[in-house]
Short mmCIF file of C-alpha atoms in Angstrom, two decimals:
data_model
loop_
_atom_site.label_atom_id
_atom_site.label_comp_id
_atom_site.label_asym_id
_atom_site.label_seq_id
_atom_site.Cartn_x
_atom_site.Cartn_y
_atom_site.Cartn_z
CA MET A 1331 -39.73 -29.00 -0.54
CA ALA A 1332 -42.79 -26.79 -1.00
CA ASP A 1333 -46.09 -27.67 0.63
CA SER A 1334 -47.86 -29.55 -2.15
CA ARG A 1335 -51.41 -28.38 -1.36
CA ALA A 1336 -50.75 -25.12 0.48
CA ASN A 1337 -52.70 -23.13 -2.11
CA SER A 1338 -55.74 -25.39 -2.19
CA GLY A 1339 -57.71 -23.07 0.12
CA ALA A 1340 -58.48 -22.85 3.78
CA ARG A 1341 -60.00 -25.87 5.43
CA SER A 1342 -60.44 -27.28 8.91
CA ALA A 1343 -57.87 -30.01 9.44
CA SER A 1344 -58.39 -32.78 11.97
CA LEU A 1345 -56.22 -35.11 14.02
CA PHE A 1346 -57.83 -38.32 15.39
CA GLY A 1347 -61.19 -36.61 14.86
CA VAL A 1348 -60.09 -33.48 16.83
CA ASP A 1349 -60.90 -30.33 14.82
CA LEU A 1350 -57.74 -28.18 14.71
CA HIS A 1351 -59.39 -25.19 12.95
CA LEU A 1352 -56.23 -24.97 10.87
CA ASP A 1353 -55.89 -22.68 7.87
CA LEU A 1354 -53.73 -24.54 5.32
CA THR A 1355 -52.95 -21.42 3.30
CA GLY A 1356 -50.24 -18.80 3.37
CA PRO A 1357 -46.70 -18.70 4.69
CA GLY A 1358 -47.68 -19.11 8.36
CA LEU A 1359 -48.64 -22.75 8.03
CA ARG A 1360 -46.10 -24.12 10.53
CA ALA A 1361 -47.00 -21.47 13.13
CA GLY A 1362 -50.67 -22.22 12.57
CA LEU A 1363 -50.16 -25.95 13.02
CA THR A 1364 -48.10 -25.37 16.18
CA ASP A 1365 -50.72 -23.04 17.66
CA ALA A 1366 -53.53 -25.45 16.80
CA LEU A 1367 -51.79 -28.38 18.51
CA ARG A 1368 -50.99 -26.28 21.59
CA GLU A 1369 -54.63 -25.27 21.88
CA ALA A 1370 -55.88 -28.85 21.43
CA ILE A 1371 -53.56 -30.03 24.23
CA ARG A 1372 -54.27 -27.08 26.52
CA THR A 1373 -58.05 -27.54 26.31
CA GLY A 1374 -57.85 -31.31 26.78
CA ARG A 1375 -59.01 -32.29 23.30
CA LEU A 1376 -55.71 -34.16 22.98
CA VAL A 1377 -55.32 -35.93 26.31
CA PRO A 1378 -52.01 -36.70 28.08
CA GLY A 1379 -50.45 -39.90 26.77
CA THR A 1380 -51.96 -39.56 23.29
CA ARG A 1381 -49.54 -40.83 20.68
CA LEU A 1382 -49.26 -38.39 17.79
CA PRO A 1383 -48.82 -39.74 14.26
CA SER A 1384 -45.40 -39.80 12.69
CA SER A 1385 -44.34 -36.64 10.89
CA ARG A 1386 -44.48 -38.51 7.59
CA SER A 1387 -48.05 -39.78 8.01
CA LEU A 1388 -49.45 -36.51 9.42
CA ALA A 1389 -47.81 -34.56 6.60
CA ALA A 1390 -49.43 -36.92 4.09
CA ASP A 1391 -52.84 -36.53 5.74
CA LEU A 1392 -52.62 -32.71 5.77
CA GLY A 1393 -50.98 -32.44 2.35
CA VAL A 1394 -47.96 -30.46 3.62
CA ALA A 1395 -44.21 -30.93 3.61
CA ARG A 1396 -42.83 -33.41 6.16
CA ASN A 1397 -40.37 -30.78 7.46
CA THR A 1398 -43.33 -28.58 8.44
CA VAL A 1399 -44.64 -31.25 10.80
CA ALA A 1400 -41.16 -32.25 12.03
CA ASP A 1401 -40.34 -28.64 12.93
CA THR A 1402 -43.69 -28.27 14.70
CA TYR A 1403 -43.07 -31.39 16.78
CA ALA A 1404 -39.55 -30.18 17.68
CA GLU A 1405 -40.90 -26.83 18.88
CA LEU A 1406 -43.60 -28.49 20.99
CA VAL A 1407 -41.02 -30.82 22.55
CA ALA A 1408 -38.84 -27.87 23.45
CA GLU A 1409 -41.80 -26.10 25.08
CA GLY A 1410 -42.83 -29.20 27.07
CA TRP A 1411 -46.15 -29.83 25.35
CA VAL A 1412 -45.09 -33.22 23.98
CA THR A 1413 -42.36 -35.77 24.58
CA ALA A 1414 -40.39 -37.75 22.02
CA ARG A 1415 -38.57 -40.99 22.76
CA GLN A 1416 -36.92 -43.43 20.42
CA GLY A 1417 -39.22 -46.40 19.89
CA SER A 1418 -42.31 -44.91 21.55
CA GLY A 1419 -43.01 -42.02 19.20
CA THR A 1420 -44.23 -38.53 20.02
CA ARG A 1421 -46.84 -38.26 22.80
CA VAL A 1422 -48.74 -35.53 24.58
CA ALA A 1423 -46.84 -34.77 27.79
CA LYS A 1424 -48.38 -35.75 31.11
CA ARG A 1425 -48.29 -32.13 32.30
CA ALA A 1426 -48.31 -30.07 29.16
CA GLU A 1427 -48.66 -26.46 30.41
CA PRO A 1428 -46.95 -23.32 29.08
CA ARG A 1429 -43.81 -22.58 31.06
CA GLY A 1430 -44.26 -19.78 33.58
CA ALA A 1431 -48.00 -19.54 33.08
CA ALA A 1432 -50.11 -19.12 36.17
CA ARG A 1433 -52.32 -22.07 36.99
CA THR A 1434 -55.95 -21.36 36.29
CA ALA A 1435 -59.03 -22.97 37.72
CA ALA A 1436 -59.93 -26.19 35.99
CA ARG A 1437 -62.62 -25.70 33.42
CA PRO A 1438 -65.76 -27.76 33.86
CA ARG A 1439 -65.69 -30.83 31.64
CA PRO A 1440 -68.20 -30.49 28.80
CA ALA A 1441 -71.15 -32.84 28.96
CA GLN A 1442 -70.05 -34.47 25.72
CA ARG A 1443 -66.70 -34.28 24.04
CA ARG A 1444 -65.61 -35.59 20.72
CA PRO A 1445 -63.53 -38.76 21.09
CA THR A 1446 -59.85 -38.64 20.24
CA TYR A 1447 -60.04 -42.03 18.54
CA GLY A 1448 -63.10 -43.40 16.77
CA LEU A 1449 -63.36 -47.20 16.76
CA LEU A 1450 -67.14 -47.42 16.54
CA PRO A 1451 -68.30 -49.93 13.92
CA GLY A 1452 -70.21 -48.97 10.80
CA ALA A 1453 -67.86 -46.99 8.55
CA PRO A 1454 -64.85 -47.62 6.30
CA THR A 1455 -61.75 -45.45 6.28
CA LEU A 1456 -62.98 -42.28 4.63
CA ALA A 1457 -59.44 -41.04 4.03
CA GLU A 1458 -59.00 -43.71 1.34
CA PHE A 1459 -61.93 -42.68 -0.86
CA PRO A 1460 -60.53 -42.87 -4.44
CA ARG A 1461 -60.99 -39.19 -5.24
CA THR A 1462 -58.88 -39.10 -8.39
CA GLN A 1463 -60.44 -42.21 -9.94
CA TRP A 1464 -63.96 -41.11 -8.96
CA LEU A 1465 -63.39 -37.69 -10.52
CA ALA A 1466 -62.12 -39.30 -13.74
CA ALA A 1467 -65.16 -41.56 -13.86
CA ALA A 1468 -67.47 -38.57 -13.24
CA ARG A 1469 -65.91 -36.67 -16.13
CA ARG A 1470 -66.33 -39.60 -18.51
CA ALA A 1471 -69.88 -40.24 -17.30
CA LEU A 1472 -70.85 -36.58 -17.64
CA SER A 1473 -69.39 -36.34 -21.15
CA ALA A 1474 -71.36 -39.40 -22.27
CA ALA A 1475 -74.57 -38.68 -20.36
CA PRO A 1476 -77.73 -38.53 -22.49
CA ASN A 1477 -79.91 -35.45 -22.18
CA ASP A 1478 -82.57 -37.31 -20.22
CA ALA A 1479 -80.07 -37.92 -17.39
CA PHE A 1480 -80.61 -34.30 -16.34
CA GLY A 1481 -84.35 -34.75 -15.87
CA TYR A 1482 -86.40 -36.65 -13.29
CA GLY A 1483 -85.24 -40.25 -13.26
CA ASP A 1484 -86.88 -43.63 -13.60
CA ALA A 1485 -87.92 -45.06 -10.22
CA LEU A 1486 -85.86 -48.17 -11.00
CA GLY A 1487 -82.71 -46.05 -11.28
CA ARG A 1488 -80.44 -45.34 -14.24
CA VAL A 1489 -80.28 -48.28 -16.62
CA GLU A 1490 -76.51 -47.77 -16.99
CA LEU A 1491 -75.97 -48.43 -13.28
CA ARG A 1492 -78.42 -51.33 -13.14
CA THR A 1493 -76.66 -52.98 -16.09
CA ALA A 1494 -73.20 -52.52 -14.52
CA LEU A 1495 -74.48 -53.84 -11.18
CA ALA A 1496 -76.07 -56.91 -12.77
CA ASP A 1497 -72.73 -57.91 -14.26
CA TYR A 1498 -70.69 -57.13 -11.13
CA LEU A 1499 -73.01 -58.85 -8.66
CA ALA A 1500 -73.23 -61.98 -10.80
CA ARG A 1501 -69.46 -62.47 -10.97
CA ALA A 1502 -68.44 -61.10 -7.55
CA ARG A 1503 -71.31 -62.17 -5.27
CA GLY A 1504 -73.08 -64.98 -7.15
CA VAL A 1505 -76.29 -62.94 -7.37
CA TYR A 1506 -78.83 -63.62 -10.13
CA ALA A 1507 -79.43 -60.04 -11.19
CA GLU A 1508 -81.12 -58.87 -14.36
CA PRO A 1509 -81.19 -55.07 -14.77
CA ASP A 1510 -85.01 -55.04 -14.64
CA ARG A 1511 -84.93 -56.72 -11.21
CA ILE A 1512 -82.70 -54.03 -9.69
CA VAL A 1513 -84.02 -50.93 -7.94
CA VAL A 1514 -81.51 -48.23 -6.99
CA CYS A 1515 -82.07 -46.66 -3.57
CA ALA A 1516 -80.36 -44.17 -1.26
CA GLY A 1517 -78.64 -46.79 0.90
CA PHE A 1518 -79.84 -49.75 2.97
CA HIS A 1519 -82.02 -47.66 5.29
CA HIS A 1520 -84.02 -46.36 2.33
CA GLY A 1521 -84.31 -49.83 0.78
CA LEU A 1522 -85.49 -51.37 4.04
CA THR A 1523 -88.07 -48.59 4.43
CA LEU A 1524 -89.47 -49.45 0.99
CA MET A 1525 -89.60 -53.17 1.80
CA ALA A 1526 -91.35 -52.50 5.10
CA GLN A 1527 -94.06 -50.63 3.18
CA VAL A 1528 -94.41 -53.52 0.73
CA LEU A 1529 -94.64 -56.10 3.52
CA ARG A 1530 -97.33 -54.15 5.36
CA ALA A 1531 -99.28 -53.78 2.10
CA ARG A 1532 -99.07 -57.58 1.80
CA ARG A 1533 -100.50 -57.85 5.33
CA VAL A 1534 -97.30 -59.32 6.78
CA SER A 1535 -97.44 -58.70 10.51
CA ALA A 1536 -93.99 -59.87 11.68
CA LEU A 1537 -90.45 -59.83 10.31
CA ALA A 1538 -87.85 -61.90 12.17
CA VAL A 1539 -84.53 -60.17 12.88
CA GLU A 1540 -81.25 -61.50 14.22
CA SER A 1541 -80.87 -61.21 17.97
CA TYR A 1542 -77.79 -59.01 17.47
CA GLY A 1543 -77.99 -56.10 15.05
CA LEU A 1544 -78.53 -52.36 14.77
CA ASP A 1545 -81.37 -50.90 16.78
CA VAL A 1546 -81.95 -48.20 14.14
CA TYR A 1547 -83.25 -50.86 11.76
CA ARG A 1548 -85.34 -52.52 14.44
CA ASP A 1549 -86.88 -49.13 15.20
CA LEU A 1550 -87.55 -48.55 11.50
CA LEU A 1551 -89.44 -51.83 11.21
CA THR A 1552 -91.50 -51.36 14.36
CA SER A 1553 -92.38 -47.81 13.26
CA ALA A 1554 -93.72 -49.35 10.04
CA GLY A 1555 -96.08 -51.50 12.13
CA LEU A 1556 -94.15 -54.77 12.00
CA ARG A 1557 -93.42 -57.02 14.95
CA ILE A 1558 -89.76 -58.08 15.07
CA PRO A 1559 -89.33 -61.39 16.91
CA PRO A 1560 -85.64 -62.21 17.56
CA LEU A 1561 -83.91 -65.02 15.71
CA TYR A 1562 -81.06 -66.18 17.92
CA VAL A 1563 -77.44 -66.11 16.77
CA ASP A 1564 -74.70 -68.54 17.79
CA GLU A 1565 -71.30 -69.56 16.42
CA HIS A 1566 -72.97 -70.86 13.22
CA GLY A 1567 -74.98 -67.72 12.51
CA ALA A 1568 -78.71 -67.14 12.85
CA ARG A 1569 -80.72 -70.19 13.95
CA THR A 1570 -82.85 -70.34 10.81
CA ASP A 1571 -84.33 -73.70 11.88
CA ASP A 1572 -86.33 -71.64 14.40
CA LEU A 1573 -88.13 -69.61 11.71
CA ALA A 1574 -90.98 -72.12 11.50
CA GLY A 1575 -91.75 -71.58 15.19
CA LEU A 1576 -92.04 -67.79 14.98
CA ASP A 1577 -95.76 -67.05 14.96
CA GLY A 1578 -96.87 -64.85 12.07
CA ALA A 1579 -93.40 -64.20 10.63
CA GLY A 1580 -93.70 -63.65 6.89
CA ALA A 1581 -90.12 -62.48 6.32
CA ALA A 1582 -86.68 -62.55 7.94
CA LEU A 1583 -83.83 -60.05 7.84
CA LEU A 1584 -80.43 -61.82 7.75
CA THR A 1585 -76.74 -60.98 7.29
CA PRO A 1586 -75.59 -64.38 5.95
CA ALA A 1587 -72.09 -63.59 4.62
CA HIS A 1588 -70.92 -61.91 7.83
CA GLN A 1589 -73.35 -61.55 10.72
CA TYR A 1590 -73.37 -58.04 12.14
CA PRO A 1591 -71.84 -57.55 14.64
CA THR A 1592 -70.71 -61.03 15.80
CA GLY A 1593 -68.82 -61.71 12.57
CA VAL A 1594 -69.93 -65.33 11.98
CA ALA A 1595 -71.00 -66.65 8.58
CA LEU A 1596 -74.27 -68.53 8.14
CA THR A 1597 -73.48 -72.24 7.63
CA PRO A 1598 -74.64 -74.04 4.45
CA GLN A 1599 -77.20 -76.06 6.41
CA ARG A 1600 -78.76 -72.93 7.88
CA ARG A 1601 -78.76 -71.20 4.49
CA THR A 1602 -80.71 -74.12 3.10
CA ALA A 1603 -83.07 -74.07 6.07
CA ALA A 1604 -83.82 -70.37 5.50
CA VAL A 1605 -84.64 -70.87 1.83
CA ASP A 1606 -86.72 -73.99 2.56
CA TRP A 1607 -88.76 -72.01 5.12
CA ALA A 1608 -89.36 -69.20 2.61
CA ARG A 1609 -90.50 -71.63 -0.07
CA ALA A 1610 -92.80 -73.58 2.25
CA THR A 1611 -94.47 -70.46 3.67
CA SER A 1612 -94.27 -68.10 0.65
CA GLY A 1613 -92.11 -65.96 2.92
CA LEU A 1614 -89.23 -63.67 2.02
CA ILE A 1615 -85.59 -63.49 3.11
CA LEU A 1616 -84.17 -59.95 3.20
CA GLU A 1617 -80.42 -60.38 2.71
CA ASP A 1618 -78.23 -57.51 3.91
CA ASP A 1619 -74.86 -58.05 2.19
CA TYR A 1620 -73.34 -54.98 3.82
CA ASP A 1621 -69.64 -55.98 3.67
CA GLY A 1622 -69.63 -59.37 1.95
CA GLU A 1623 -66.81 -58.32 -0.38
CA PHE A 1624 -64.31 -58.02 2.48
CA ARG A 1625 -63.34 -61.59 3.34
CA TYR A 1626 -59.68 -62.18 4.17
CA ASP A 1627 -58.74 -65.83 4.60
CA ARG A 1628 -60.47 -67.32 1.58
CA GLN A 1629 -62.79 -66.38 -1.27
CA PRO A 1630 -65.85 -64.37 -0.21
CA VAL A 1631 -68.93 -66.39 0.69
CA GLY A 1632 -71.48 -66.04 -2.10
CA ALA A 1633 -74.81 -64.35 -1.55
CA LEU A 1634 -77.77 -66.35 -0.26
CA GLN A 1635 -79.88 -64.90 -3.07
CA GLY A 1636 -78.35 -67.28 -5.60
CA LEU A 1637 -80.15 -70.21 -3.93
CA ASP A 1638 -83.59 -68.82 -4.77
CA PRO A 1639 -83.89 -65.41 -6.51
CA GLU A 1640 -87.70 -65.53 -6.18
CA ARG A 1641 -87.68 -65.79 -2.39
CA VAL A 1642 -84.69 -63.58 -1.47
CA VAL A 1643 -84.45 -59.79 -1.64
CA TYR A 1644 -80.78 -58.83 -1.93
CA PHE A 1645 -79.52 -55.48 -0.53
CA GLY A 1646 -76.13 -53.99 -1.37
CA THR A 1647 -74.60 -50.53 -1.00
CA ALA A 1648 -71.49 -48.50 -1.74
CA SER A 1649 -71.30 -47.43 1.91
CA LYS A 1650 -68.55 -49.87 2.98
CA SER A 1651 -66.79 -50.40 -0.35
CA LEU A 1652 -66.55 -46.65 -1.12
CA ALA A 1653 -68.24 -44.23 1.31
CA PRO A 1654 -71.62 -43.83 3.01
CA GLY A 1655 -71.81 -40.21 1.89
CA LEU A 1656 -72.53 -41.33 -1.68
CA ARG A 1657 -76.00 -42.51 -0.56
CA LEU A 1658 -76.15 -45.23 -3.20
CA GLY A 1659 -77.59 -48.67 -2.64
CA TRP A 1660 -79.46 -51.30 -4.62
CA MET A 1661 -82.06 -54.00 -4.20
CA VAL A 1662 -82.21 -57.13 -6.38
CA LEU A 1663 -85.82 -58.25 -6.22
CA PRO A 1664 -87.95 -61.28 -6.99
CA LYS A 1665 -89.70 -60.48 -10.26
CA GLU A 1666 -93.16 -60.23 -8.67
CA LEU A 1667 -91.96 -57.62 -6.17
CA VAL A 1668 -90.57 -55.12 -8.68
CA PRO A 1669 -93.85 -53.26 -9.37
CA GLU A 1670 -94.70 -53.21 -5.65
CA VAL A 1671 -91.36 -51.67 -4.67
CA VAL A 1672 -91.59 -49.17 -7.53
CA ALA A 1673 -95.06 -48.18 -6.33
CA ALA A 1674 -93.68 -47.68 -2.79
CA LYS A 1675 -90.81 -45.60 -4.12
CA GLY A 1676 -92.94 -43.52 -6.49
CA ASP A 1677 -92.98 -43.16 -10.25
CA ILE A 1678 -89.97 -40.83 -10.20
CA ASP A 1679 -86.60 -41.22 -8.47
CA TYR A 1680 -86.48 -38.29 -6.05
CA MET A 1681 -83.77 -39.79 -3.82
CA SER A 1682 -80.64 -40.73 -5.79
CA SER A 1683 -78.69 -38.36 -8.03
CA ALA A 1684 -78.65 -39.53 -11.65
CA LEU A 1685 -75.14 -38.14 -12.10
CA GLU A 1686 -73.83 -40.08 -9.09
CA GLN A 1687 -75.48 -43.20 -10.50
CA LEU A 1688 -73.84 -42.66 -13.88
CA THR A 1689 -70.48 -42.09 -12.19
CA LEU A 1690 -70.76 -45.33 -10.20
CA ALA A 1691 -71.77 -47.18 -13.38
CA GLU A 1692 -68.64 -45.92 -15.12
CA PHE A 1693 -66.53 -46.62 -12.03
CA ILE A 1694 -67.69 -50.26 -12.05
CA ALA A 1695 -67.47 -50.74 -15.83
CA SER A 1696 -63.91 -49.36 -15.97
CA GLY A 1697 -62.67 -51.87 -13.38
CA ALA A 1698 -61.91 -49.13 -10.83
CA TYR A 1699 -64.46 -50.55 -8.36
CA ASP A 1700 -62.81 -53.98 -8.40
CA ARG A 1701 -59.39 -52.43 -7.91
CA GLN A 1702 -60.63 -50.34 -5.00
CA VAL A 1703 -62.18 -53.35 -3.26
CA ARG A 1704 -58.98 -55.40 -3.73
CA SER A 1705 -56.83 -52.56 -2.43
CA MET A 1706 -58.97 -52.01 0.65
CA ARG A 1707 -59.18 -55.75 1.33
CA VAL A 1708 -55.36 -55.83 1.58
CA ARG A 1709 -55.31 -52.72 3.79
CA TYR A 1710 -58.03 -53.96 6.13
CA ARG A 1711 -56.46 -57.40 6.44
CA ARG A 1712 -53.18 -55.76 7.50
CA ARG A 1713 -55.07 -53.68 10.08
CA ARG A 1714 -56.84 -56.79 11.37
CA ASP A 1715 -53.55 -58.67 11.72
CA GLU A 1716 -51.94 -55.74 13.55
CA LEU A 1717 -54.87 -55.64 15.97
CA VAL A 1718 -54.61 -59.35 16.71
CA ALA A 1719 -50.82 -59.21 17.16
CA ALA A 1720 -50.93 -56.18 19.47
CA LEU A 1721 -53.61 -57.68 21.71
CA ALA A 1722 -51.84 -61.05 21.84
CA GLN A 1723 -48.72 -59.29 23.11
CA ARG A 1724 -50.20 -56.68 25.43
CA ALA A 1725 -53.57 -58.16 26.50
CA PRO A 1726 -53.33 -61.95 26.20
CA GLY A 1727 -56.48 -62.41 28.28
CA VAL A 1728 -58.60 -60.89 25.53
CA ARG A 1729 -59.89 -63.24 22.83
CA VAL A 1730 -60.49 -61.77 19.35
CA THR A 1731 -63.29 -63.26 17.23
CA GLY A 1732 -65.28 -62.37 14.11
CA LEU A 1733 -62.10 -62.00 12.08
CA ALA A 1734 -62.86 -63.83 8.83
CA ALA A 1735 -64.43 -60.84 7.13
CA GLY A 1736 -65.74 -57.33 7.55
CA LEU A 1737 -64.43 -54.11 9.05
CA GLN A 1738 -64.74 -54.90 12.76
CA ALA A 1739 -63.70 -57.51 15.31
CA VAL A 1740 -65.20 -58.68 18.58
CA LEU A 1741 -62.97 -58.47 21.67
CA GLU A 1742 -64.16 -61.06 24.21
CA LEU A 1743 -63.29 -59.68 27.66
CA PRO A 1744 -62.84 -61.58 30.92
CA PRO A 1745 -66.17 -61.78 32.79
CA GLY A 1746 -66.98 -58.69 34.83
CA THR A 1747 -64.47 -56.39 33.14
CA GLU A 1748 -66.57 -54.69 30.47
CA GLY A 1749 -67.68 -51.77 32.65
CA SER A 1750 -64.18 -50.86 33.79
CA VAL A 1751 -62.83 -51.17 30.23
CA VAL A 1752 -65.51 -48.85 28.84
CA GLN A 1753 -64.81 -46.29 31.57
CA ALA A 1754 -61.07 -46.47 30.92
CA ALA A 1755 -61.70 -46.08 27.18
CA ASP A 1756 -63.78 -42.96 27.82
CA ARG A 1757 -60.96 -41.43 29.87
CA GLN A 1758 -58.58 -42.10 26.97
CA GLY A 1759 -60.96 -40.45 24.50
CA LEU A 1760 -61.53 -43.84 22.86
CA ALA A 1761 -64.97 -44.46 21.33
CA VAL A 1762 -65.89 -48.15 21.49
CA ALA A 1763 -69.14 -50.11 21.30
CA ARG A 1764 -70.29 -52.84 23.70
CA MET A 1765 -71.75 -56.05 22.32
CA ALA A 1766 -74.77 -55.39 24.54
CA ASP A 1767 -75.49 -52.24 22.51
CA PHE A 1768 -76.53 -54.46 19.59
CA ARG A 1769 -78.64 -56.96 21.48
CA HIS A 1770 -82.36 -57.28 20.71
CA GLU A 1771 -84.31 -56.00 23.71
CA LEU A 1772 -86.73 -58.96 23.52
CA ALA A 1773 -84.01 -61.62 23.41
CA ASP A 1774 -84.39 -64.16 26.22
CA PRO A 1775 -81.42 -63.74 28.61
CA GLY A 1776 -81.88 -67.37 29.59
CA TRP A 1777 -80.86 -68.40 26.08
CA GLN A 1778 -78.26 -65.73 25.36
CA SER A 1779 -76.87 -64.11 28.46
CA ALA A 1780 -76.95 -60.34 28.57
CA GLU A 1781 -73.78 -60.56 30.66
CA ARG A 1782 -71.53 -61.37 27.72
CA ASP A 1783 -68.58 -59.01 28.16
CA ALA A 1784 -67.32 -57.95 24.74
CA LEU A 1785 -66.49 -54.91 22.63
CA VAL A 1786 -67.10 -54.45 18.90
CA VAL A 1787 -64.09 -52.59 17.47
CA ASN A 1788 -63.84 -51.05 14.01
CA PHE A 1789 -60.25 -51.50 12.84
CA ALA A 1790 -60.96 -49.98 9.41
CA ALA A 1791 -62.15 -46.45 10.22
CA PRO A 1792 -59.05 -44.62 11.58
CA SER A 1793 -56.79 -42.91 9.09
CA ASP A 1794 -53.24 -44.19 8.73
CA SER A 1795 -51.95 -41.36 10.91
CA ALA A 1796 -54.45 -42.17 13.67
CA TRP A 1797 -54.24 -45.97 13.61
CA ALA A 1798 -51.06 -46.44 15.65
CA GLY A 1799 -52.33 -44.14 18.40
CA ALA A 1800 -55.79 -45.72 18.39
CA LEU A 1801 -54.32 -49.23 18.67
CA ASP A 1802 -52.00 -48.15 21.46
CA ALA A 1803 -54.87 -46.55 23.41
CA LEU A 1804 -57.02 -49.65 22.92
CA CYS A 1805 -54.31 -51.93 24.28
CA ARG A 1806 -53.79 -49.67 27.28
CA VAL A 1807 -57.41 -49.99 28.41
CA MET A 1808 -57.61 -53.77 27.97
CA PRO A 1809 -57.45 -56.01 31.06
CA GLN A 1810 -54.06 -57.69 31.31
#
């Protein structure tokens, strides 16, 4: 069978995030793949014990014939670079050196090396971006685009996208969204920057944030001149009853559908408490619905915004449902805030491509967006279940939480083991995040102990060819 994409042009292929510098053109493809794998093993970019993907899955990832990969693996086995055993797959050999080669002095380890497996939270599986469907939607959108789409855009965003979003958000997330209340932005970071400007213009001095979250957003808010008192998180979500006691807080940033990164959903009582606080104080709730569509065991929890569209600012993006590289997000605003956000953004949309907006509008209207979300929900649920099953068998002392929704899980480690696990993961080339990395620096350790030993693991990001090896490496570093 011929290599299906051998003539598509040279590109740099990767394996588990390791750049193989592989030219996928010409008749020397198998030799090139063999040389690239030898070099990755020799230089330590593929460490001993690494499980290589099956020949079928690697061939699919690279777009080549399966026999090409199978022959490469067979040659590397014969040379001693890798081992192959029934039931355990193909792995990098413990001492993979060319036969007869003189031993050379060990090279100094680089200060930073790219991990073999990436399990850091924050990204979907980029290999599953629906290229064909997106291209078809782009062609239809471009053919139908009015002439003004090629000029400077309205600060609100293209009306076609705002109309499609209003319909989708109403039926899928329970959001009250008229097109004139929607402002398109270049992702959540951009939208939060705009809201920070609006809040400062309104003389708001403090914005409450959850005690676990991303420091990049906390830094953004403090750089805008806002204080960010922590709102503590427990097994029921953020403690919204505490909002009334936070001096000067005029707004609160929440992740109600799926708290990031702990994975808990905000209970109905605490949702009501948040809205009641906003009404009583004329405050605002900023709702980050970053992965609310990905709930696995029952229907997704609806957005908080539906309880009071005049007191909740809803943020959504295509970063988790499609890909962060699209740089497309949206804000559904209380009516009185629309002119203020537009003024902060400017009279012209300099940030988001009109053609990308038109493509997403067509992608949603055609039903392709719904199909993509459903497909990825099934895929991510299977990944989640495989993670839980593997840990239950190989690391029964590790408790897995935060599983109801989202793209990551929390691995609760036995007390005192986090440091050794992180060090072992680094030796395996495994990129993981500690729960402590997300903790608000002002959170009172007397209320929430900083000694909580836990990892936040992204089970969605690895490609299919990398997943088995990543899961195996993760299990190997877990305390037994």
